[in-house]
Tab-separated table of C-alpha atoms and ligand atoms in Angstrom:
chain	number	residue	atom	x	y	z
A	128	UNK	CA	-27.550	5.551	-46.420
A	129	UNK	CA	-25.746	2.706	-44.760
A	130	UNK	CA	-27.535	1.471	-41.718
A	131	UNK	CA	-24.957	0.771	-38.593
A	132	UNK	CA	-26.411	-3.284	-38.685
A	133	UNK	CA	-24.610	-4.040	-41.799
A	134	UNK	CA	-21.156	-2.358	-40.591
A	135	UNK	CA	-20.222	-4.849	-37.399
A	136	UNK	CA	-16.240	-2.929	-37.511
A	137	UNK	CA	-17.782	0.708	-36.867
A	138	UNK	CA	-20.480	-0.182	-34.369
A	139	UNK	CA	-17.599	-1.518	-31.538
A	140	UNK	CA	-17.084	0.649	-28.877
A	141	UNK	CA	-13.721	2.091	-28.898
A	142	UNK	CA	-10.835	-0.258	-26.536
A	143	UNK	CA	-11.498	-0.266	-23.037
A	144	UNK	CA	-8.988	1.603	-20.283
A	145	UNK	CA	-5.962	-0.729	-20.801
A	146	UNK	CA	-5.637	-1.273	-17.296
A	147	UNK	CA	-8.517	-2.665	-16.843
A	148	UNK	CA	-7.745	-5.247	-19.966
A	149	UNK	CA	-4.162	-5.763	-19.136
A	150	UNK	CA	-5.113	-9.125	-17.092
A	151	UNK	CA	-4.120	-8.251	-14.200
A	152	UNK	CA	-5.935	-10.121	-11.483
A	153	UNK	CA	-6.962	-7.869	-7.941
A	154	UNK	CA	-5.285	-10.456	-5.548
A	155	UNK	CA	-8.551	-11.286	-3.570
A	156	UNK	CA	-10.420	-11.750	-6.677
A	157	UNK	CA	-8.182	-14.016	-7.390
A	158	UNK	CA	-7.603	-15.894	-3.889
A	159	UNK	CA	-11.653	-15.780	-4.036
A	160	UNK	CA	-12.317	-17.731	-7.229
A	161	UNK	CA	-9.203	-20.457	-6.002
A	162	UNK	CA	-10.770	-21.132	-3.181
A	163	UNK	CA	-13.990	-21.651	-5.363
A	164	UNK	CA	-12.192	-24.497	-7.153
A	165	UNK	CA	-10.270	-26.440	-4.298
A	166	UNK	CA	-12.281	-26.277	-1.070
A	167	UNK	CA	-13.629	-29.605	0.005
A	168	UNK	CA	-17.224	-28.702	0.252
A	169	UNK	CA	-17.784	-30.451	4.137
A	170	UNK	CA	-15.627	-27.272	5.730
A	171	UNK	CA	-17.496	-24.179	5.908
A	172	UNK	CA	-14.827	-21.101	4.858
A	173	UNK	CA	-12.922	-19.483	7.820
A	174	UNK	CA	-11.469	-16.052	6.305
A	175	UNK	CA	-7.774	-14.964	6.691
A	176	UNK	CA	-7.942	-13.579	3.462
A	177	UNK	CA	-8.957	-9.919	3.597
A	178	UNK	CA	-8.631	-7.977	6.905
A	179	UNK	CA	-12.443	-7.040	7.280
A	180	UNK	CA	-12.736	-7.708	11.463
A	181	UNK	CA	-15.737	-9.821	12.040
A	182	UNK	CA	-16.290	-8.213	15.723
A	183	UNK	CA	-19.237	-5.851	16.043
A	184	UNK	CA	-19.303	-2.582	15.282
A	185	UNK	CA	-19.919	-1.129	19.029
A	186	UNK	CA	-23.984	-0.318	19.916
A	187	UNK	CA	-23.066	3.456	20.567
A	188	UNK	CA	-21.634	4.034	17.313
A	189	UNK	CA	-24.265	2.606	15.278
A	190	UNK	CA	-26.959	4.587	17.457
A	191	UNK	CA	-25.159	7.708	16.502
A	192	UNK	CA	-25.444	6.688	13.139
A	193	UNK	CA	-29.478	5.555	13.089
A	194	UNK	CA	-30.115	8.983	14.796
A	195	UNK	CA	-28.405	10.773	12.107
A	196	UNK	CA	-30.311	9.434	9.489
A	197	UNK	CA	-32.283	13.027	8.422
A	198	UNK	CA	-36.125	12.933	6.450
A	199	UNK	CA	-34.979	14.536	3.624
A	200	UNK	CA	-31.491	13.846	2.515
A	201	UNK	CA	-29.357	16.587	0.621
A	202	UNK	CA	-25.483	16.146	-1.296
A	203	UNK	CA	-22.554	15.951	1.766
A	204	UNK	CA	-20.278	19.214	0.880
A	205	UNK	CA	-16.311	17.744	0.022
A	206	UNK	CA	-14.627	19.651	3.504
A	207	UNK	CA	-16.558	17.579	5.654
A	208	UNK	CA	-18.822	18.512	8.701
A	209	UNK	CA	-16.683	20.798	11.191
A	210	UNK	CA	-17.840	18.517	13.897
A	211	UNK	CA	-16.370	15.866	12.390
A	212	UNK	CA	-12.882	17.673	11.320
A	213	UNK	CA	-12.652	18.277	15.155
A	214	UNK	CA	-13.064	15.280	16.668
A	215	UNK	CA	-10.294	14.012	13.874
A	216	UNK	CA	-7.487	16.713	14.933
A	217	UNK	CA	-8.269	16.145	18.509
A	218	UNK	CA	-7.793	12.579	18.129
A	219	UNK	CA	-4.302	13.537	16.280
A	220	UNK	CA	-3.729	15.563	19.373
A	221	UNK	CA	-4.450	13.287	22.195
A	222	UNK	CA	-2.631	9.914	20.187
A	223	UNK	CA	0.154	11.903	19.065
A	224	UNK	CA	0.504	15.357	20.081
A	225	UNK	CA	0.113	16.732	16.947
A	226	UNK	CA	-1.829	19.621	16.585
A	227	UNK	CA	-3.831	20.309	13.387
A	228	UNK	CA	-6.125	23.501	12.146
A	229	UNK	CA	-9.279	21.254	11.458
A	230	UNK	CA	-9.952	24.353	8.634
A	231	UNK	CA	-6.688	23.540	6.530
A	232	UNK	CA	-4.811	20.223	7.931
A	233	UNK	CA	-7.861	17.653	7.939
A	234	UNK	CA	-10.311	16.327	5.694
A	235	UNK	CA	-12.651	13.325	6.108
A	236	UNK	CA	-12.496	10.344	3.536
A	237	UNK	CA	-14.751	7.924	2.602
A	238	UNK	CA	-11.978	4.998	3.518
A	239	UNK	CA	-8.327	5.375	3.126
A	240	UNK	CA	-8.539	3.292	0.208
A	241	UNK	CA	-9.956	5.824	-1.810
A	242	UNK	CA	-7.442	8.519	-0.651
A	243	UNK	CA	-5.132	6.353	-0.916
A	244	UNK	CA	-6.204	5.418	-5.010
A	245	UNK	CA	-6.595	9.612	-5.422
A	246	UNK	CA	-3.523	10.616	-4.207
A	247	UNK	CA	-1.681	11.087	-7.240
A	248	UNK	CA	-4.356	12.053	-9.516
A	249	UNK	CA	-4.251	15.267	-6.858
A	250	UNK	CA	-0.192	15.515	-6.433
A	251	UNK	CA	1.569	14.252	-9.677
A	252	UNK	CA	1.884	15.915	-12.787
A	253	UNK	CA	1.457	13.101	-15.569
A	254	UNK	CA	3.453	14.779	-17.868
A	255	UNK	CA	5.741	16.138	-15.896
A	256	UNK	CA	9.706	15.224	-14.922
A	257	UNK	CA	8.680	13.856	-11.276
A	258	UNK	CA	6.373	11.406	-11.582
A	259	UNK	CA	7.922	8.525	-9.755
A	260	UNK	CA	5.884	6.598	-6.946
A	261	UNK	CA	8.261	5.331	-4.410
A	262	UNK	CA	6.096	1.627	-3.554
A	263	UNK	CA	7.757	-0.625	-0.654
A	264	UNK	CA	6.414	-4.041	-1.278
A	265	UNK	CA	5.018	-6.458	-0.510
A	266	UNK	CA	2.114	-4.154	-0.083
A	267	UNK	CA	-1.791	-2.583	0.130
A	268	UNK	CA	-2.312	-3.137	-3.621
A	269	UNK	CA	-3.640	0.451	-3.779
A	270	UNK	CA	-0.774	2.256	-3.691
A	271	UNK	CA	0.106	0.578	-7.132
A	272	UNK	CA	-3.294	0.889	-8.798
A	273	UNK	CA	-3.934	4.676	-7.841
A	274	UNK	CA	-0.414	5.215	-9.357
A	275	UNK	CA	-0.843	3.815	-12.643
A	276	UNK	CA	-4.317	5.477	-13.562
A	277	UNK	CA	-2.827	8.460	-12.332
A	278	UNK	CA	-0.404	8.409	-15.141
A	279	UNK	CA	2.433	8.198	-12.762
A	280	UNK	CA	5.026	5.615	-12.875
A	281	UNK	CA	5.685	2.954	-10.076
A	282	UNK	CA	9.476	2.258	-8.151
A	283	UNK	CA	8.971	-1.060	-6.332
A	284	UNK	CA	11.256	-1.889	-3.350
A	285	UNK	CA	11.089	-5.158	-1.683
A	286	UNK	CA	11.415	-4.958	1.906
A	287	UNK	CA	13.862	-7.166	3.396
A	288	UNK	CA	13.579	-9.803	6.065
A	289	UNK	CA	17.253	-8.518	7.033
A	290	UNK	CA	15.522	-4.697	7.253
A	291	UNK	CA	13.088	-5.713	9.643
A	292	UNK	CA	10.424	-5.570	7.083
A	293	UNK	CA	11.315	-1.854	7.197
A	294	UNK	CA	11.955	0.493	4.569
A	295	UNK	CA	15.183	1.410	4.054
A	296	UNK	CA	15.942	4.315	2.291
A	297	UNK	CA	19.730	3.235	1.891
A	298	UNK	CA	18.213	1.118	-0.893
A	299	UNK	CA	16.588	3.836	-3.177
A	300	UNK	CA	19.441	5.548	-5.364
A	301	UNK	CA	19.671	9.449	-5.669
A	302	UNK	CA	18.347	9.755	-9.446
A	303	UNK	CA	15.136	8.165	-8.297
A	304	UNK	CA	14.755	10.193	-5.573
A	305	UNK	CA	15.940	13.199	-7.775
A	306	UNK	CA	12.406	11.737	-10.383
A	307	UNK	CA	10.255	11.426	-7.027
A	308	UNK	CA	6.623	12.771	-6.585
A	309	UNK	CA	5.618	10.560	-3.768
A	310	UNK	CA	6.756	8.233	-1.240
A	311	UNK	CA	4.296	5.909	0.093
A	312	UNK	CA	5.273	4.512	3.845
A	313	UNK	CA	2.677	2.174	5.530
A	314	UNK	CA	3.631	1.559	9.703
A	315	UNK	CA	2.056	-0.378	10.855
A	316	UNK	CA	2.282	-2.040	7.706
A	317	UNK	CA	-0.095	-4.178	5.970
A	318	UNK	CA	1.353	-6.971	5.500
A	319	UNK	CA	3.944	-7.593	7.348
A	320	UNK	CA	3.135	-6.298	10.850
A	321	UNK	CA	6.260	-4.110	11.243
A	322	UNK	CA	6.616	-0.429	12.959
A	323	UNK	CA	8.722	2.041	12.032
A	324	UNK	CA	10.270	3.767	15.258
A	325	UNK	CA	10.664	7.736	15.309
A	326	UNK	CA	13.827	7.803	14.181
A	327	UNK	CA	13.345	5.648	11.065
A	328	UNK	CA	10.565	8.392	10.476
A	329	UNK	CA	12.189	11.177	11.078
A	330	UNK	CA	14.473	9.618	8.010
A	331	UNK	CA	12.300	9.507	5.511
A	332	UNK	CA	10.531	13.321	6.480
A	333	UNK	CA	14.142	14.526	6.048
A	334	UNK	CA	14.580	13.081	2.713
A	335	UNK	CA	11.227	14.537	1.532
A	336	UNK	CA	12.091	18.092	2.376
A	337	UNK	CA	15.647	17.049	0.509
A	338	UNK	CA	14.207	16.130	-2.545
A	339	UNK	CA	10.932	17.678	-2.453
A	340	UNK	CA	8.310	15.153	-2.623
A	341	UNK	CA	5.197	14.547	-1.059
A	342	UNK	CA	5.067	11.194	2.073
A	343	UNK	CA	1.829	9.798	2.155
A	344	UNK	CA	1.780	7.937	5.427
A	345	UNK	CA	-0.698	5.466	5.392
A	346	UNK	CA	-1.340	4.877	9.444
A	347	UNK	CA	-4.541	2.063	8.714
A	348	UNK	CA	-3.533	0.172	11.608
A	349	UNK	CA	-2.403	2.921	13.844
A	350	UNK	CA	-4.456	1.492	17.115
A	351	UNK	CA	-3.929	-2.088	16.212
A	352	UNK	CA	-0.769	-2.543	18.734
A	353	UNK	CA	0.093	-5.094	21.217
A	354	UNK	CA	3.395	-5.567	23.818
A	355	UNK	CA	5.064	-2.917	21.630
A	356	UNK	CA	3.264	0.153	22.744
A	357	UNK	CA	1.781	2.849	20.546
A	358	UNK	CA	3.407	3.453	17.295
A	359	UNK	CA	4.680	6.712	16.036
A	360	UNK	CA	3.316	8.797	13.113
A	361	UNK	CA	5.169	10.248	10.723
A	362	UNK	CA	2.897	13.618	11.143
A	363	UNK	CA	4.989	14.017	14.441
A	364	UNK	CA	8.237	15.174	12.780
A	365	UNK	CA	5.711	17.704	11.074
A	366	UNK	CA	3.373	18.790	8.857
A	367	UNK	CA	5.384	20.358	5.987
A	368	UNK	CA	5.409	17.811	3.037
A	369	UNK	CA	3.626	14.714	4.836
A	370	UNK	CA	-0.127	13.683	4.816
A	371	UNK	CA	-1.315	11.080	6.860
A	372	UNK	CA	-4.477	8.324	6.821
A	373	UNK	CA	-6.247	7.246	9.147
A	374	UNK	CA	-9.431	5.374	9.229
A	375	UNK	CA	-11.934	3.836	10.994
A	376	UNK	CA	-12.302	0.259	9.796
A	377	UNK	CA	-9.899	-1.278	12.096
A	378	UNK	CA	-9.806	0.448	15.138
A	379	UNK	CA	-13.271	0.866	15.579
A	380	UNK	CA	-14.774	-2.404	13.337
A	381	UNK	CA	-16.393	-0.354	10.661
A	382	UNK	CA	-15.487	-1.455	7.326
A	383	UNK	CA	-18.863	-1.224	5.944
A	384	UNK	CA	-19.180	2.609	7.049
A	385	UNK	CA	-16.032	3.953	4.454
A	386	UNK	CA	-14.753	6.414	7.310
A	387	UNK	CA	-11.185	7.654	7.713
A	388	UNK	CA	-9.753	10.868	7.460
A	389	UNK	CA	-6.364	12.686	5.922
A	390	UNK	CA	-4.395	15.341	7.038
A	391	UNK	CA	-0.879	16.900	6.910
A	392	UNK	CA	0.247	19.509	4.984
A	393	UNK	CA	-2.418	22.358	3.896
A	394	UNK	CA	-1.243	22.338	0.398
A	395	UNK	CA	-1.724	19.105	-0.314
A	396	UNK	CA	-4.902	18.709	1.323
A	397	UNK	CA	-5.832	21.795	-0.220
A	398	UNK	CA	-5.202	19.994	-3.575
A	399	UNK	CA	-6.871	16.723	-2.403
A	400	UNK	CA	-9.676	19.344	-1.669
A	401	UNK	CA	-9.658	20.328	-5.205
A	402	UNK	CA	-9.814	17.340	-6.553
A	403	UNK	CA	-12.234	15.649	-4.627
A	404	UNK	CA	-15.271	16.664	-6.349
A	405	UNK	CA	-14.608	15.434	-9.355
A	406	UNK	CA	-14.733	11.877	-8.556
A	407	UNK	CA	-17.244	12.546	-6.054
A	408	UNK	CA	-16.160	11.078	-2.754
A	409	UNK	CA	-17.603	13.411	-0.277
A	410	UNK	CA	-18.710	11.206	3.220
A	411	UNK	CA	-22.904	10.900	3.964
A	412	UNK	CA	-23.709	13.141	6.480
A	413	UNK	CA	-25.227	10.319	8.601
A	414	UNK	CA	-21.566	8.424	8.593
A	415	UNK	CA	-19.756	11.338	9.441
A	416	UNK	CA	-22.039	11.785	12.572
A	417	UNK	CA	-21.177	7.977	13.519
A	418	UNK	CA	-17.239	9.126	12.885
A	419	UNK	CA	-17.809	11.521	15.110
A	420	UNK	CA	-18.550	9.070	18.103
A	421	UNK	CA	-15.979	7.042	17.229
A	422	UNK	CA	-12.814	9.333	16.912
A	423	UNK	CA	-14.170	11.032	20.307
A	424	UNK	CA	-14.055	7.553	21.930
A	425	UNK	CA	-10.650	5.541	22.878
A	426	UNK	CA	-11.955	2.464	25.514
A	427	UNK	CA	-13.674	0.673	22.555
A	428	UNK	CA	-10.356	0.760	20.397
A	429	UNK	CA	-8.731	-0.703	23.807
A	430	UNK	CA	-11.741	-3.737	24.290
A	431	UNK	CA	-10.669	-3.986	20.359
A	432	UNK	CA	-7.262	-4.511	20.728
A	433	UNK	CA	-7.681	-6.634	23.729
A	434	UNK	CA	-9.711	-9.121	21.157
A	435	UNK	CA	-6.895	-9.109	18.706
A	436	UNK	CA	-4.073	-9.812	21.103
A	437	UNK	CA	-6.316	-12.837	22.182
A	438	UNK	CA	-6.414	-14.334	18.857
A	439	UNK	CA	-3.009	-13.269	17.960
A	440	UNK	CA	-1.440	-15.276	21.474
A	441	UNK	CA	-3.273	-18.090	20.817
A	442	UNK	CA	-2.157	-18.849	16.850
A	443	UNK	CA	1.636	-17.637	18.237
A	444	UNK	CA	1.590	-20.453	20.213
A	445	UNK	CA	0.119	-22.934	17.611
A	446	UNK	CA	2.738	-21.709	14.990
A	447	UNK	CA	5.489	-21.816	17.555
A	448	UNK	CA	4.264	-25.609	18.656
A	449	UNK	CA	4.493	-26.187	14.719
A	450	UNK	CA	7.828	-25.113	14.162
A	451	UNK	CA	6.262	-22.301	11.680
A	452	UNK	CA	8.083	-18.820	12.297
A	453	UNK	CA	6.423	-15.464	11.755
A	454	UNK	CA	8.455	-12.457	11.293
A	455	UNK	CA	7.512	-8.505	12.072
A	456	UNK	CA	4.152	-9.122	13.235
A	457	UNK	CA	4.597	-6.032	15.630
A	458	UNK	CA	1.583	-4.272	15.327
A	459	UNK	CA	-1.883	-4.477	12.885
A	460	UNK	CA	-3.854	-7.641	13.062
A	461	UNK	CA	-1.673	-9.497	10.278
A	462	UNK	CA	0.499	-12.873	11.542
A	463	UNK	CA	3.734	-13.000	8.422
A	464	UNK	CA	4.501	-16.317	8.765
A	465	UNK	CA	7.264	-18.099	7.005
A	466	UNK	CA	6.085	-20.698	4.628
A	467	UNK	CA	7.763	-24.311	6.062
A	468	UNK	CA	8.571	-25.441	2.192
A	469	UNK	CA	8.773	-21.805	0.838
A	470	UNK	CA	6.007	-22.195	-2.154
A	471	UNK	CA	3.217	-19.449	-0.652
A	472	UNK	CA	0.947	-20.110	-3.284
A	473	UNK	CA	0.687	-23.875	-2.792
A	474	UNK	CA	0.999	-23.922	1.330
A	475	UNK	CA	-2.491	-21.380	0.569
A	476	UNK	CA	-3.288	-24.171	-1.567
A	477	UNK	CA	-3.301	-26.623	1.348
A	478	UNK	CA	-4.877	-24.231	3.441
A	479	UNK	CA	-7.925	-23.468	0.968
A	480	UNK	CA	-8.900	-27.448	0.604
A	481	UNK	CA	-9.964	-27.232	4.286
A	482	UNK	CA	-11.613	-23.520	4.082
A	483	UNK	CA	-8.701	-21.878	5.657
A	484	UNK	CA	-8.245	-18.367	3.620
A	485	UNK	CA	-5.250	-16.868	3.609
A	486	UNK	CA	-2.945	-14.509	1.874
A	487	UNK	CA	0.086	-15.732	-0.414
A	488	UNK	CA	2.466	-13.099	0.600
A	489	UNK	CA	3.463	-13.313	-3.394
A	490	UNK	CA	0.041	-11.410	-3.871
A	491	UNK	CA	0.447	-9.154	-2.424
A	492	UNK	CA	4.092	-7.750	-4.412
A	493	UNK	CA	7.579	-8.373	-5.023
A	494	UNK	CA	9.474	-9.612	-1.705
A	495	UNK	CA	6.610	-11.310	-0.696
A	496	UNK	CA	7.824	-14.694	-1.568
A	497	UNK	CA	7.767	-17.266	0.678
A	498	UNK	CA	5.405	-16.054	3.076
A	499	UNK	CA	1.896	-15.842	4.453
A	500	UNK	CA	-0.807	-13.397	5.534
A	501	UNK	CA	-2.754	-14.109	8.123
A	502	UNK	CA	-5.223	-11.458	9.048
A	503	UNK	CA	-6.837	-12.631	12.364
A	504	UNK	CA	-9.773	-11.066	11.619
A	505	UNK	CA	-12.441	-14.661	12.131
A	506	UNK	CA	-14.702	-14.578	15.296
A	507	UNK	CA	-12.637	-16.239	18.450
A	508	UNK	CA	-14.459	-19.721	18.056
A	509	UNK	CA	-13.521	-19.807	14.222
A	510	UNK	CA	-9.906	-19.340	15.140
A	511	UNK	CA	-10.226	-21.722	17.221
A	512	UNK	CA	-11.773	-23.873	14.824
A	513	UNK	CA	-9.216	-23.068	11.695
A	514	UNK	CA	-6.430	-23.957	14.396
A	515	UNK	CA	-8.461	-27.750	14.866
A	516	UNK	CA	-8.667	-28.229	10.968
A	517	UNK	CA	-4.757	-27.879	10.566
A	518	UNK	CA	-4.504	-30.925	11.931
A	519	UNK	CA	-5.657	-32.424	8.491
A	520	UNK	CA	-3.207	-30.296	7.026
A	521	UNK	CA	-0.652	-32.131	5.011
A	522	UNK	CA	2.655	-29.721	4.383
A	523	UNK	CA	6.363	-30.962	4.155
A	524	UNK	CA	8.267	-29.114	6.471
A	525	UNK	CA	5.343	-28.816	9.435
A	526	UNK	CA	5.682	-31.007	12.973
A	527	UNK	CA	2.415	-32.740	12.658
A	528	UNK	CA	3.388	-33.894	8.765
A	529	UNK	CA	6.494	-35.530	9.692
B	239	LIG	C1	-2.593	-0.607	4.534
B	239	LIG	C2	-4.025	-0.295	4.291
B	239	LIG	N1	-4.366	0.936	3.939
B	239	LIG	C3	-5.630	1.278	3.704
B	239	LIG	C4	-6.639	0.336	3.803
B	239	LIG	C5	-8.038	0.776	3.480
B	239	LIG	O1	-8.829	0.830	4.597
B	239	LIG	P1	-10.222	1.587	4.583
B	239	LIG	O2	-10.534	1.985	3.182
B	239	LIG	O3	-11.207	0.608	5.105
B	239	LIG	O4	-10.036	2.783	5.460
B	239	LIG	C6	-6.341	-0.969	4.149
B	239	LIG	C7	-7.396	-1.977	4.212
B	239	LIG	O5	-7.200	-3.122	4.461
B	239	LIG	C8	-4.994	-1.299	4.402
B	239	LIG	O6	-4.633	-2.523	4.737
């Protein structure tokens, strides 16, 4: 009998998901090992990069959390505590007016960005004749990752500096939309900062009950607002093929918890429902008591907002006394500043050899080009730290250079 030892070609493992081979970089990953190689070691790192707040997470909600913790611990059921469901739909009802059956419109999520990666494994037919994802970009690099293990196939559209930053529909011809499963939208969007108002909404619900695809409205940074007032969500033209996300990691400073929620139409949380336990995302018990506090409380997201529109005033004014122009930047916690030269990727460069993170808006997807993310996300003092380092910054096309 041959022994395995002596037969090296049968003994590998079979090829690995091809996605994860392809060599395809996830853009922090990247961002993270560049800034590795060029920081100049004397500057501590100040992080633009990802938008993971820095602010505390306020005392009551981390109380409600510690008392939560139970003795004996048991498997959190998919659906979600009913507690928690309710506090969600009557936060939809007092933001919005929407009004939601916690039973079949709402279901908690550990994140958005894991709804948002199991989305189409729960609405989109791999083998099927729709299977396109509609994908605005520059954009969450989620939407495009969930798609493509999903089996589904990806339609990129850059958004425009002359749209606003706003998707346009105009720009999407019928036989795609004829081939669509899903749509994602993102306002306020990550990167840019821009808001789509109700009538650019109600667009895009109309064309979904056209066509017959599913919206995903990914609403992230739907407290995150400043002189603009409240954005819209696309769950108030109705439920009937939308779902929206919403989540706690921004408005309430709890990344670390994974807390956010879904809901829209009953069938397709219904399927989301289905699907759910498969990969095994139900939210700890514990958490979804701390949710709980959260969604039932709106004057911390205000003292959070407050904070942002701090920072944000004070880098407006540094940009603006630079001669550096940011576009969109309406809502979310995101600055999308045009790059003074137009490379992204080397004015990050700059940035990085003084321990300034930021985003190259190339990174982040076609259309991207020539711009910059800044999430505003650093404690106050850092900010106002990063903004005393520039001064060492040497970039072509910037006031203080010339
Ligand atoms: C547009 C957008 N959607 C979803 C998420 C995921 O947020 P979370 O999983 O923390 O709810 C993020 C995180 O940065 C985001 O920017």
């Amino acid at each position: 009998m041959a022994t395995s030892s002596t037969n090296t070609a049968n003994s590998t493992p079979g090829p690995l998901h091809p996605l994860l081979t392809g060599g395809g970089e996830y853009p922090f990953v990247k961002l993270e090992r560049k800034r590795k190689e060029l920081q100049d070691p004397q500057y501590a790192t100040i992080n633009f990069g990802m938008g993971d707040p820095r602010e505390e997470t306020p005392a009551f909600i981390r109380e409600a959390m510690k008392a939560a913790v139970p003795a004996v611990s048991s498997y959190p059921a998919t659906i979600g505590k009913a507690s928690l469901r309710a506090a969600c739909s009557a936060w939809l009802q007092r933001r919005y007016g929407v009004v939601t059956d916690p039973e079949v419109h709402v279901l908690p999520v550990n994140g958005t960005k894991e709804a948002v990666y199991n989305t189409p494994f729960a609405c989109i037919d791999p083998a099927g004749a729709k299977r396109i994802v509609i994908i605005p970009t520059p954009a969450y690099p989620v939407y495009e990752s969930g798609t493509r293990f999903a089996g589904a196939e990806p339609y990129f559209v850059p958004l425009r500096s002359e749209d606003g930053w706003r998707f346009n529909p105009a720009r999407i011809p019928d036989d795609v939309w004829a081939r669509t499963a899903l749509l994602w939208i993102n306002s306020p969007h990550n990167p840019t900062g821009s808001v789509l108002d109700m009538g650019q909404g109600a667009a895009v619900v109309t064309l979904a009950r056209k066509w017959g695809f599913w919206v995903a409205s990914d609403e992230a940074y739907a407290d995150l607002y400043f002189d603009g007032g409240p954005p819209s969500s696309l769950l108030q033209h109705g439920l009937e093929n939308v779902i929206g996300m919403f989540t706690l990691s921004k408005r309430s400073a709890m990344t670390g918890y994974r807390s956010g929620f879904i809901a829209g139409d009953a069938r397709l949380i219904d399927a989301m429902r289905k699907h759910r336990p498969h990969p095994g995302v139900a939210t700890p018990d514990f958490i979804q008591d701390a949710a709980v506090a959260a969604w039932n409380d709106d004057a911390h997201t205000a003292d959070q907002r407050a904070i942002y529109a701090r920072k944000r005033e004070l880098f407006l004014q540094e940009f603006a006394r630079r001669g550096w122009q940011v576009e969109a930047s309406e809502a979310t916690f995101y600055l999308w500043m045009r790059v003074p030269e137009g490379d992204d990727e080397a004015f990050v460069e700059q940035l990085l050899k003084l321990g300034i993170v930021t985003t190259p808006g190339s990174y982040l997807g076609p259309g991207g080009e020539g711009f910059v993310r800044w999430a505003l996300v650093p404690t106050f003092a850092q900010c106002e730290e990063a903004i005393a380092r520039l001064s060492q910054l040497q970039v072509a096309g910037s006031k203080e250079a010339k």
